[in-house]
Amino acid sequence: MPGRALFLSAALVLLVGCPGTTPDDNLEPSAEPEPTVSGPGPGSLLPFRPAPDDNLEPSAEPEPTAEPEPNAGPEPEPSAEPEPDPNDPALLCAPTAAPSPIRRLTRTEYNHVLRDLLGIESAPASSFVPDETALGFDNNAAALWVSQILAEQYQEAAEQSAGQTTQQLLALTDCDPAVTSEQTCAGQLIADFGLRAYRRPLSPDEQTRLMTVYDAVRAAPGETYVTALAAVVEALLQSPHFLYRVEHGTGDSDGDGLTKLSDWEMASRLSFLIYNSMPDDELFAAAAAGELSSLAQIEAQARRMLEDDRAQPAFKNFHWQWLHLDPIDYLTKDAAMFPGFNQTVRGLLEQENEAFLRGITQDGTGSLDDLLLSQTTYLNDTLADHYGVDSTGLGAALTEVTLDEHRAGILTQGALLSVLAKTNQTSPILRGVFVRERLLCEPLPSPPDDVDIQPPDPDPNLSTRERFAQHTEDPNCQSCHELIDPVGFGLEDFDAVGRYRTTENGQLVDASGQILYSFEGDGMFNGAVGLAQMLAAEDKVQNCYVSQWFRFGYGRQETADDICALDYLKTTFDESGRNIHELVVALTKTPAFRYRRQEEVTP
Amino acid sequence: MTQHRTPRARRRAQAALDRRSFLKGAAGLSVATPLLFSGTGRAQGAHPKRLVIFFTPNGTRQEDFWPYFDWNIFDGPKSETDWPLTPILNPLADHKSDLIILDGVRQRSTSLGPGDGHQKGMGHLLTGMPLQEGTLFEGGGDSGTAGWAGGISIDQHIANAIGENTKFPSLEFGVRTLGATVWSRMCYAGAGQPIPPDNDPNTAFNRIFGELDGDPAEVARLRHRRQSVLDFVIDEFNTLNPSLGADDRIKLDQHLTAVREIEQRLESESQPAAGCMTPDFGAAMGLDPLAVDNFPLVGQLQMDLLAMSLACDLTRVASIQWTKSVGDVPMTWLGINEGHHALSHEGDSNTTAQNKLRDINIWYAQQLNYLIEKLKSIPEGNGTVFDNTLIVWCNELGKGNSHTRNKIPFVLAGSAGGALTTGRYLDFDNLINPGAPHNNLWVSVMNAMGVEGNTFGHPLHCDGALEGLA
């Protein structure tokens, strides 16, 4: 790992290299008055947050001490700012930030939000049509849109969710319609629940129009106080302000085309990045108090959240999409070839991977090196038998075990190796493409268009390696497959369900591999462990990992405007010992995260 | 620009208004029962035309598909009407006189724009347009990346013209299509607007047939409630959208259009037809739609739903997409354990693999046969629903291992109410003019469906209807 000196010089390059960045490019107001916000205390805006264990029971939080300001506008008073931090990447990189397109909730986010908003654990979005997926991620804003069927599914999910939970929501309010009036209590629910649904206070106009929904439904035959409020919930759950992360910023004060985000918007950016969900109580409270604008405030929240267990589903979400592990859910193998690969084993492989990721991402010490080289995994007796390793002492529960010398990190896990294989044999092609595209961020050229290829017949007595070797003999295929197949050949010491092997078809396995034309050196390695070690030493892999987080974290492809921010992320990641939490914290500091480009509006 | 109502939505709104006024005047009701509308929307005695797109992936086994096999050149006598069945077409033997085999149709437009063979094949298939430039998908072309398809698909184009009186302008069924990328989408509402098929017969059933029955008072309550909710939602869009940047606004306007469509549907009524019955799933209810073992059953249920939604006139345009381009389902029920896509890459001389590819395509032909039989079993007027239907069996490639988009195995089944003369084999390959662009086929299809026009897709690769087809 490069030392501090190297980092400093890199930072200098950043300073010099980024256009328009001088210490005077002060985006942070430095002479604000002391904080005067005397807003509600934490929790007061959050009467509906279900306790983690007993859904929708009143939580043990202190009683609200103050009501939110009636008709509070979407923006709190700006709070005081500390002195600008000279290391603020927003200062280093300003004023470049690519446009941040409006982001619609993904199915994963929708499920998480309904869980946090209404205590619904049934993941209703899992039956929605799949999210459009681009560059491997389902949250790329440019690819996502709302088709007819999805709009209908939103409606159905909203109706069912509201029907299930409105009664319980009301039980949490301290408003008794018998004491005050139904109208008063409805108004209170609209304001309180509306804030959490929209992730910001509702405007007076929005509250009025929701009261109109309530009144219209309440007056209809067959409807009640509760069902009318359920209609309000339905309406909120189908609103663009719920289904999208709408951002307007606080205005472009200095004419550079960028606007700082409001504290409410920043709360959502943080929560959707780190939890893949809506803001939690602390974020809402911080936004209400105007305490989410300075670098230090944002960083403190990010660090707090990363330690929270709600960050875990997001870490899994990122790594599963990056590694393309989803197919494990419906993977089948040739039953004659792999009779042991049943639903139980498939499920255990997934659990092994989850436990492995959790072990690395939970406590803040985990790094990219751990992902690639960790000597730890989690097995039970059945899974140990599947892998053909000693199951002595293992029971039904997954238990932490130390790997043997043939295995290391993510690359030798059965989940990944099973996905990157055919049903009845390994696939050096799938494995090679995976390493190129996912780990090295090297898109491959497509097969030649319309060339009649005549691959020779496979000889069943040959090894997989020998059968695929023909690719590099045929000149039509060679130019691409020499980039692909030799990488995959190096993983031939693992079969199509992730078991270590030394022979195939009675022949000794040759697991020598080579990554050609990617980085300095001959790129030669041997076996999965050799590959993992080589990749762990390559800056390209490290930078690729950062790029993938950029795409996942910001929901878009990087652009020329992001070069400075990417450099910052890569340097910070490197300097931190490639620490994963530090990378996510760094993601919250860039101008791309803290500002948005004001789009021209054509009325 | 505060109104983003589509032409269809506008027409439907007007129609709904007319119906409502009529009813109020006639019976003093604000909500009608389905019976009152039976038969509206079409002239007495006339039956609507229906279009079905039937997609199977990864090319075919050319030698086992074409009645006369060759590449490009005329190499022997060919009969238009007395052509031989082949292994892959044989499952359709009972309906030979209802078929048109279209030889030598090429996806010529795929010479344009970005994307790799499969991406182009899939994205161009129903749109005839180059893929959008963009960085969404890694693939071929000069840029190395591509976006979604660059235009509306033919089914949607036709649905916009003939779908306005039905509950659904179109219905998209899928069988284990997996994923949501340019490889797995063929239907497009417009450039960059891929329409996802529903892979789950259970959710499809609920969507299509779920609200046909019900206590009238309860239906009225639900309608009123939804109307109030949707009014608010539409207001929110109308307030928000004008404040957005151009790209964001396009997205939210598309979303708003979908919400408006839901709103319009509140007013529309189903029109039970003679052969209309709610499909019965029996024990299949709740099955896992993605399990490989369920693949044949899911396909059959989807075809049952498709057939009945046509018979019930809930839609007039439907598609069924079996897997996707690069779809790799192993047809274990045929004793084939390798994935389809993997097999499609094997060489021509690999007889084991080629026989399996033949069997896979035979199986798909059997599924098409099932759909034809189903439509023929539903009476309509003096004939059956099939008489008024046109099915297009299509594929994104001609052949898997070369990714060619020439000699796409297009088969038409049905005459669209007599618009086409069936029982024919047509070859568009000859020495002077090798092949016809597939955009011409879409012109023929839309004309057969009663939709006027003499061009579709990219104009560089369209010069009118397919010669000799109509």
PDB file of C-alpha atoms in Angstrom, chain A residues 100-102 104 127 129-136 140-156 159 162 198 200 205-206 209-210 212-213 216-217 219-223 226-232 234-236 238-241 243-244 246-248 330-332 334-336 422-425 437-438 442-458 470 551 557 596 599-603, chain B residues 1 71 110-111 115-117 120 135-141 144-145 148 168 172 176-182 185 189 192-200 203 206-207 211 221-222 224-226 228-233 235-237 239-249 251-252 254-255 257-259 261-262 265-266 290-293 328 330 332 337-339 342-343 345-351 399 401-406:
ATOM      1  CA  SER A 100     -27.748  13.738 -11.005  1.00  0.00           C
ATOM      2  CA  PRO A 101     -30.836  12.308 -12.643  1.00  0.00           C
ATOM      3  CA  ILE A 102     -33.951  11.767 -10.587  1.00  0.00           C
ATOM      4  CA  ARG A 104     -36.853   6.137  -8.631  1.00  0.00           C
ATOM      5  CA  SER A 127     -43.363  -9.356  -7.202  1.00  0.00           C
ATOM      6  CA  VAL A 129     -41.584  -6.404 -12.723  1.00  0.00           C
ATOM      7  CA  PRO A 130     -37.800  -6.308 -12.423  1.00  0.00           C
ATOM      8  CA  ASP A 131     -35.960  -3.013 -12.364  1.00  0.00           C
ATOM      9  CA  GLU A 132     -34.239  -2.141 -15.600  1.00  0.00           C
ATOM     10  CA  THR A 133     -30.592  -3.002 -15.130  1.00  0.00           C
ATOM     11  CA  ALA A 134     -27.652  -1.163 -16.666  1.00  0.00           C
ATOM     12  CA  LEU A 135     -23.935  -1.826 -16.293  1.00  0.00           C
ATOM     13  CA  GLY A 136     -24.794  -4.497 -13.801  1.00  0.00           C
ATOM     14  CA  ASN A 140     -29.076   3.236 -12.752  1.00  0.00           C
ATOM     15  CA  ALA A 141     -31.401   6.203 -13.013  1.00  0.00           C
ATOM     16  CA  ALA A 142     -31.001   6.541 -16.763  1.00  0.00           C
ATOM     17  CA  ALA A 143     -32.340   3.044 -17.360  1.00  0.00           C
ATOM     18  CA  LEU A 144     -35.204   3.080 -14.880  1.00  0.00           C
ATOM     19  CA  TRP A 145     -38.652   4.179 -15.880  1.00  0.00           C
ATOM     20  CA  VAL A 146     -42.218   3.338 -14.940  1.00  0.00           C
ATOM     21  CA  SER A 147     -44.037   1.115 -17.375  1.00  0.00           C
ATOM     22  CA  GLN A 148     -47.795   0.665 -17.379  1.00  0.00           C
ATOM     23  CA  ILE A 149     -47.657  -2.579 -15.461  1.00  0.00           C
ATOM     24  CA  LEU A 150     -45.344  -1.134 -12.816  1.00  0.00           C
ATOM     25  CA  ALA A 151     -47.691   1.798 -12.233  1.00  0.00           C
ATOM     26  CA  GLU A 152     -50.452  -0.740 -11.656  1.00  0.00           C
ATOM     27  CA  GLN A 153     -48.267  -2.723  -9.304  1.00  0.00           C
ATOM     28  CA  TYR A 154     -47.546   0.453  -7.336  1.00  0.00           C
ATOM     29  CA  GLN A 155     -51.270   0.961  -7.017  1.00  0.00           C
ATOM     30  CA  GLU A 156     -51.905  -2.557  -5.834  1.00  0.00           C
ATOM     31  CA  GLU A 159     -53.724  -0.343  -1.502  1.00  0.00           C
ATOM     32  CA  ALA A 162     -52.400   0.888   3.451  1.00  0.00           C
ATOM     33  CA  TYR A 198     -42.046  12.239   1.430  1.00  0.00           C
ATOM     34  CA  ARG A 200     -39.475  16.087   4.101  1.00  0.00           C
ATOM     35  CA  ASP A 205     -50.847  22.919  -0.321  1.00  0.00           C
ATOM     36  CA  GLU A 206     -49.969  19.242  -0.198  1.00  0.00           C
ATOM     37  CA  ARG A 209     -54.953  18.356  -1.103  1.00  0.00           C
ATOM     38  CA  LEU A 210     -54.486  15.262   1.062  1.00  0.00           C
ATOM     39  CA  THR A 212     -59.383  16.670   0.112  1.00  0.00           C
ATOM     40  CA  VAL A 213     -58.672  13.003  -0.520  1.00  0.00           C
ATOM     41  CA  ALA A 216     -63.924  12.831  -0.381  1.00  0.00           C
ATOM     42  CA  VAL A 217     -63.419   9.240   0.680  1.00  0.00           C
ATOM     43  CA  ALA A 219     -68.016  11.082   2.785  1.00  0.00           C
ATOM     44  CA  ALA A 220     -68.558   8.116   0.482  1.00  0.00           C
ATOM     45  CA  PRO A 221     -70.867   5.258   1.436  1.00  0.00           C
ATOM     46  CA  GLY A 222     -69.096   2.293   2.977  1.00  0.00           C
ATOM     47  CA  GLU A 223     -66.040   4.264   4.059  1.00  0.00           C
ATOM     48  CA  VAL A 226     -59.820   4.473   9.091  1.00  0.00           C
ATOM     49  CA  THR A 227     -60.484   3.570   5.480  1.00  0.00           C
ATOM     50  CA  ALA A 228     -60.438   7.230   4.500  1.00  0.00           C
ATOM     51  CA  LEU A 229     -57.043   7.633   6.123  1.00  0.00           C
ATOM     52  CA  ALA A 230     -55.921   4.477   4.342  1.00  0.00           C
ATOM     53  CA  ALA A 231     -56.789   6.274   1.107  1.00  0.00           C
ATOM     54  CA  VAL A 232     -54.456   9.071   2.174  1.00  0.00           C
ATOM     55  CA  GLU A 234     -52.439   5.008  -0.675  1.00  0.00           C
ATOM     56  CA  ALA A 235     -52.175   8.420  -2.260  1.00  0.00           C
ATOM     57  CA  LEU A 236     -48.851   9.159  -0.599  1.00  0.00           C
ATOM     58  CA  GLN A 238     -48.256   6.451  -5.282  1.00  0.00           C
ATOM     59  CA  SER A 239     -46.978   9.998  -5.332  1.00  0.00           C
ATOM     60  CA  PRO A 240     -43.840  10.876  -7.280  1.00  0.00           C
ATOM     61  CA  HIS A 241     -42.452  12.404  -4.083  1.00  0.00           C
ATOM     62  CA  LEU A 243     -41.550   6.853  -5.500  1.00  0.00           C
ATOM     63  CA  TYR A 244     -38.722   9.139  -6.575  1.00  0.00           C
ATOM     64  CA  VAL A 246     -36.980  14.450  -5.764  1.00  0.00           C
ATOM     65  CA  GLU A 247     -34.236  17.023  -5.265  1.00  0.00           C
ATOM     66  CA  HIS A 248     -34.342  20.727  -5.911  1.00  0.00           C
ATOM     67  CA  TYR A 330     -32.839 -20.034  -9.388  1.00  0.00           C
ATOM     68  CA  LEU A 331     -29.752 -21.949 -10.431  1.00  0.00           C
ATOM     69  CA  THR A 332     -30.095 -25.562 -11.490  1.00  0.00           C
ATOM     70  CA  ASP A 334     -27.366 -31.263 -14.267  1.00  0.00           C
ATOM     71  CA  ALA A 335     -28.837 -33.687 -11.750  1.00  0.00           C
ATOM     72  CA  ALA A 336     -26.838 -36.647 -13.049  1.00  0.00           C
ATOM     73  CA  LYS A 422     -22.725 -24.223 -17.132  1.00  0.00           C
ATOM     74  CA  THR A 423     -25.175 -26.756 -15.784  1.00  0.00           C
ATOM     75  CA  ASN A 424     -22.897 -29.718 -16.426  1.00  0.00           C
ATOM     76  CA  GLN A 425     -19.377 -28.290 -16.646  1.00  0.00           C
ATOM     77  CA  GLU A 437     -15.764  -7.009 -16.823  1.00  0.00           C
ATOM     78  CA  ARG A 438     -16.586  -7.095 -13.135  1.00  0.00           C
ATOM     79  CA  GLU A 442     -12.576  -3.992 -18.919  1.00  0.00           C
ATOM     80  CA  PRO A 443     -15.548  -4.272 -21.285  1.00  0.00           C
ATOM     81  CA  LEU A 444     -14.920  -6.885 -23.932  1.00  0.00           C
ATOM     82  CA  PRO A 445     -15.528  -6.529 -27.647  1.00  0.00           C
ATOM     83  CA  SER A 446     -18.536  -8.410 -28.959  1.00  0.00           C
ATOM     84  CA  PRO A 447     -18.257 -11.467 -31.193  1.00  0.00           C
ATOM     85  CA  PRO A 448     -17.632 -10.714 -34.860  1.00  0.00           C
ATOM     86  CA  ASP A 449     -20.877  -9.831 -36.558  1.00  0.00           C
ATOM     87  CA  ASP A 450     -22.344 -12.331 -38.940  1.00  0.00           C
ATOM     88  CA  VAL A 451     -19.206 -14.395 -39.435  1.00  0.00           C
ATOM     89  CA  ASP A 452     -20.030 -18.033 -39.941  1.00  0.00           C
ATOM     90  CA  ILE A 453     -18.008 -19.704 -37.250  1.00  0.00           C
ATOM     91  CA  GLN A 454     -17.398 -23.406 -37.461  1.00  0.00           C
ATOM     92  CA  PRO A 455     -16.065 -24.585 -34.138  1.00  0.00           C
ATOM     93  CA  PRO A 456     -14.880 -28.202 -34.338  1.00  0.00           C
ATOM     94  CA  ASP A 457     -16.749 -30.964 -32.564  1.00  0.00           C
ATOM     95  CA  PRO A 458     -15.926 -31.383 -28.924  1.00  0.00           C
ATOM     96  CA  GLN A 470      -9.761 -24.250 -30.064  1.00  0.00           C
ATOM     97  CA  ARG A 551     -22.109   3.611 -10.123  1.00  0.00           C
ATOM     98  CA  GLN A 557     -22.342   6.039 -14.992  1.00  0.00           C
ATOM     99  CA  ARG A 596     -26.537  18.758  -7.685  1.00  0.00           C
ATOM    100  CA  GLU A 599     -31.020  21.383 -14.706  1.00  0.00           C
ATOM    101  CA  GLU A 600     -32.433  23.865 -17.073  1.00  0.00           C
ATOM    102  CA  VAL A 601     -36.179  23.858 -16.802  1.00  0.00           C
ATOM    103  CA  THR A 602     -38.192  24.443 -19.917  1.00  0.00           C
ATOM    104  CA  PRO A 603     -41.698  25.365 -18.945  1.00  0.00           C
TER     105      PRO A 603
ATOM    106  CA  MET B   1     -47.529  21.857 -21.269  1.00  0.00           C
ATOM    107  CA  TRP B  71     -28.396 -19.674 -48.084  1.00  0.00           C
ATOM    108  CA  THR B 110     -29.109  -4.116 -37.625  1.00  0.00           C
ATOM    109  CA  SER B 111     -26.384  -2.835 -39.911  1.00  0.00           C
ATOM    110  CA  GLY B 115     -24.810  -3.125 -29.965  1.00  0.00           C
ATOM    111  CA  ASP B 116     -23.665  -6.706 -30.277  1.00  0.00           C
ATOM    112  CA  GLY B 117     -25.436  -9.408 -32.291  1.00  0.00           C
ATOM    113  CA  LYS B 120     -29.259  -5.677 -31.942  1.00  0.00           C
ATOM    114  CA  THR B 135     -23.654   3.702 -21.794  1.00  0.00           C
ATOM    115  CA  LEU B 136     -26.324   1.496 -20.306  1.00  0.00           C
ATOM    116  CA  PHE B 137     -25.156  -1.809 -21.725  1.00  0.00           C
ATOM    117  CA  GLU B 138     -21.727  -3.107 -22.529  1.00  0.00           C
ATOM    118  CA  GLY B 139     -21.744  -4.511 -25.990  1.00  0.00           C
ATOM    119  CA  GLY B 140     -20.532  -4.133 -29.518  1.00  0.00           C
ATOM    120  CA  GLY B 141     -20.260  -1.327 -31.974  1.00  0.00           C
ATOM    121  CA  GLY B 144     -18.561  -0.496 -27.036  1.00  0.00           C
ATOM    122  CA  THR B 145     -21.810   0.382 -25.302  1.00  0.00           C
ATOM    123  CA  TRP B 148     -32.315   0.597 -25.336  1.00  0.00           C
ATOM    124  CA  PHE B 168     -55.670  -3.241 -22.002  1.00  0.00           C
ATOM    125  CA  GLU B 172     -47.166  -8.738 -22.592  1.00  0.00           C
ATOM    126  CA  ARG B 176     -38.824 -16.930 -17.526  1.00  0.00           C
ATOM    127  CA  THR B 177     -37.534 -13.874 -19.366  1.00  0.00           C
ATOM    128  CA  LEU B 178     -35.270 -12.994 -16.424  1.00  0.00           C
ATOM    129  CA  GLY B 179     -33.334  -9.755 -16.248  1.00  0.00           C
ATOM    130  CA  ALA B 180     -34.336  -6.339 -17.497  1.00  0.00           C
ATOM    131  CA  THR B 181     -31.792  -5.335 -20.100  1.00  0.00           C
ATOM    132  CA  VAL B 182     -31.683  -4.756 -23.830  1.00  0.00           C
ATOM    133  CA  ARG B 185     -36.869  -6.608 -23.891  1.00  0.00           C
ATOM    134  CA  ALA B 189     -43.714   1.982 -25.911  1.00  0.00           C
ATOM    135  CA  GLY B 192     -35.909   3.938 -24.597  1.00  0.00           C
ATOM    136  CA  GLN B 193     -39.183   2.730 -23.071  1.00  0.00           C
ATOM    137  CA  PRO B 194     -38.933  -1.045 -22.754  1.00  0.00           C
ATOM    138  CA  ILE B 195     -42.137  -2.782 -21.707  1.00  0.00           C
ATOM    139  CA  PRO B 196     -41.542  -5.562 -19.207  1.00  0.00           C
ATOM    140  CA  PRO B 197     -43.463  -8.773 -19.780  1.00  0.00           C
ATOM    141  CA  ASP B 198     -45.202 -10.387 -16.815  1.00  0.00           C
ATOM    142  CA  ASN B 199     -43.474 -13.698 -16.096  1.00  0.00           C
ATOM    143  CA  ASP B 200     -45.903 -14.841 -13.462  1.00  0.00           C
ATOM    144  CA  THR B 203     -50.038 -11.939 -11.096  1.00  0.00           C
ATOM    145  CA  ASN B 206     -55.078 -11.106 -11.082  1.00  0.00           C
ATOM    146  CA  ARG B 207     -54.262  -8.170 -13.280  1.00  0.00           C
ATOM    147  CA  GLU B 211     -61.767  -7.407 -11.148  1.00  0.00           C
ATOM    148  CA  ARG B 221     -66.846   2.194  -3.610  1.00  0.00           C
ATOM    149  CA  LEU B 222     -63.473   1.084  -4.901  1.00  0.00           C
ATOM    150  CA  HIS B 224     -64.692   6.306  -6.123  1.00  0.00           C
ATOM    151  CA  ARG B 225     -61.826   5.780  -3.744  1.00  0.00           C
ATOM    152  CA  ARG B 226     -59.324   5.164  -6.504  1.00  0.00           C
ATOM    153  CA  SER B 228     -59.911  10.392  -5.314  1.00  0.00           C
ATOM    154  CA  VAL B 229     -56.469   8.917  -4.782  1.00  0.00           C
ATOM    155  CA  LEU B 230     -55.476   9.168  -8.429  1.00  0.00           C
ATOM    156  CA  ASP B 231     -56.714  12.749  -8.659  1.00  0.00           C
ATOM    157  CA  PHE B 232     -54.230  13.630  -5.960  1.00  0.00           C
ATOM    158  CA  VAL B 233     -51.429  11.607  -7.517  1.00  0.00           C
ATOM    159  CA  ASP B 235     -51.989  16.623  -9.256  1.00  0.00           C
ATOM    160  CA  GLU B 236     -48.663  15.839  -7.662  1.00  0.00           C
ATOM    161  CA  PHE B 237     -47.170  14.970 -11.032  1.00  0.00           C
ATOM    162  CA  THR B 239     -47.146  20.244  -9.934  1.00  0.00           C
ATOM    163  CA  LEU B 240     -43.776  18.546  -9.910  1.00  0.00           C
ATOM    164  CA  ASN B 241     -43.026  17.747 -13.533  1.00  0.00           C
ATOM    165  CA  PRO B 242     -42.722  21.300 -14.884  1.00  0.00           C
ATOM    166  CA  SER B 243     -40.009  22.005 -12.300  1.00  0.00           C
ATOM    167  CA  LEU B 244     -37.767  19.197 -13.509  1.00  0.00           C
ATOM    168  CA  GLY B 245     -34.918  19.152 -15.987  1.00  0.00           C
ATOM    169  CA  ALA B 246     -35.653  17.779 -19.441  1.00  0.00           C
ATOM    170  CA  ASP B 247     -34.531  14.164 -18.912  1.00  0.00           C
ATOM    171  CA  ASP B 248     -36.210  13.808 -15.554  1.00  0.00           C
ATOM    172  CA  ARG B 249     -39.335  15.338 -16.924  1.00  0.00           C
ATOM    173  CA  LYS B 251     -39.423  10.008 -17.205  1.00  0.00           C
ATOM    174  CA  LEU B 252     -42.081  11.464 -14.962  1.00  0.00           C
ATOM    175  CA  GLN B 254     -44.138   8.705 -18.952  1.00  0.00           C
ATOM    176  CA  HIS B 255     -45.071   7.697 -15.430  1.00  0.00           C
ATOM    177  CA  THR B 257     -49.214   8.718 -18.690  1.00  0.00           C
ATOM    178  CA  ALA B 258     -49.334   5.291 -17.045  1.00  0.00           C
ATOM    179  CA  VAL B 259     -51.235   6.678 -14.052  1.00  0.00           C
ATOM    180  CA  GLU B 261     -54.222   5.094 -18.169  1.00  0.00           C
ATOM    181  CA  ILE B 262     -55.158   3.521 -14.831  1.00  0.00           C
ATOM    182  CA  ARG B 265     -59.550   2.247 -16.972  1.00  0.00           C
ATOM    183  CA  LEU B 266     -61.709   3.051 -13.959  1.00  0.00           C
ATOM    184  CA  LEU B 290     -38.941 -19.074 -12.419  1.00  0.00           C
ATOM    185  CA  ALA B 291     -38.308 -22.715 -11.548  1.00  0.00           C
ATOM    186  CA  VAL B 292     -36.958 -24.520 -14.590  1.00  0.00           C
ATOM    187  CA  ASP B 293     -39.190 -27.505 -13.943  1.00  0.00           C
ATOM    188  CA  ASP B 328     -30.173 -20.279 -21.436  1.00  0.00           C
ATOM    189  CA  PRO B 330     -31.999 -26.102 -19.957  1.00  0.00           C
ATOM    190  CA  THR B 332     -34.503 -30.883 -18.903  1.00  0.00           C
ATOM    191  CA  ASN B 337     -29.277 -30.485 -19.617  1.00  0.00           C
ATOM    192  CA  GLU B 338     -27.285 -27.801 -21.396  1.00  0.00           C
ATOM    193  CA  GLY B 339     -28.680 -24.307 -21.635  1.00  0.00           C
ATOM    194  CA  ALA B 342     -24.773 -22.436 -24.780  1.00  0.00           C
ATOM    195  CA  LEU B 343     -25.952 -25.069 -27.264  1.00  0.00           C
ATOM    196  CA  HIS B 345     -22.985 -21.583 -29.991  1.00  0.00           C
ATOM    197  CA  GLU B 346     -21.863 -25.077 -30.900  1.00  0.00           C
ATOM    198  CA  GLY B 347     -20.524 -25.702 -34.373  1.00  0.00           C
ATOM    199  CA  ASP B 348     -22.642 -26.979 -37.252  1.00  0.00           C
ATOM    200  CA  SER B 349     -20.830 -30.286 -37.334  1.00  0.00           C
ATOM    201  CA  ASN B 350     -21.506 -31.025 -33.689  1.00  0.00           C
ATOM    202  CA  THR B 351     -24.424 -33.341 -34.390  1.00  0.00           C
ATOM    203  CA  LYS B 399     -28.805 -18.890 -36.336  1.00  0.00           C
ATOM    204  CA  ASN B 401     -23.456 -19.664 -33.647  1.00  0.00           C
ATOM    205  CA  SER B 402     -22.980 -16.932 -36.227  1.00  0.00           C
ATOM    206  CA  HIS B 403     -25.400 -14.401 -34.708  1.00  0.00           C
ATOM    207  CA  THR B 404     -26.708 -13.805 -38.208  1.00  0.00           C
ATOM    208  CA  ARG B 405     -29.817 -11.694 -38.547  1.00  0.00           C
ATOM    209  CA  ASN B 406     -30.440 -13.067 -42.019  1.00  0.00           C
TER     210      ASN B 406
END
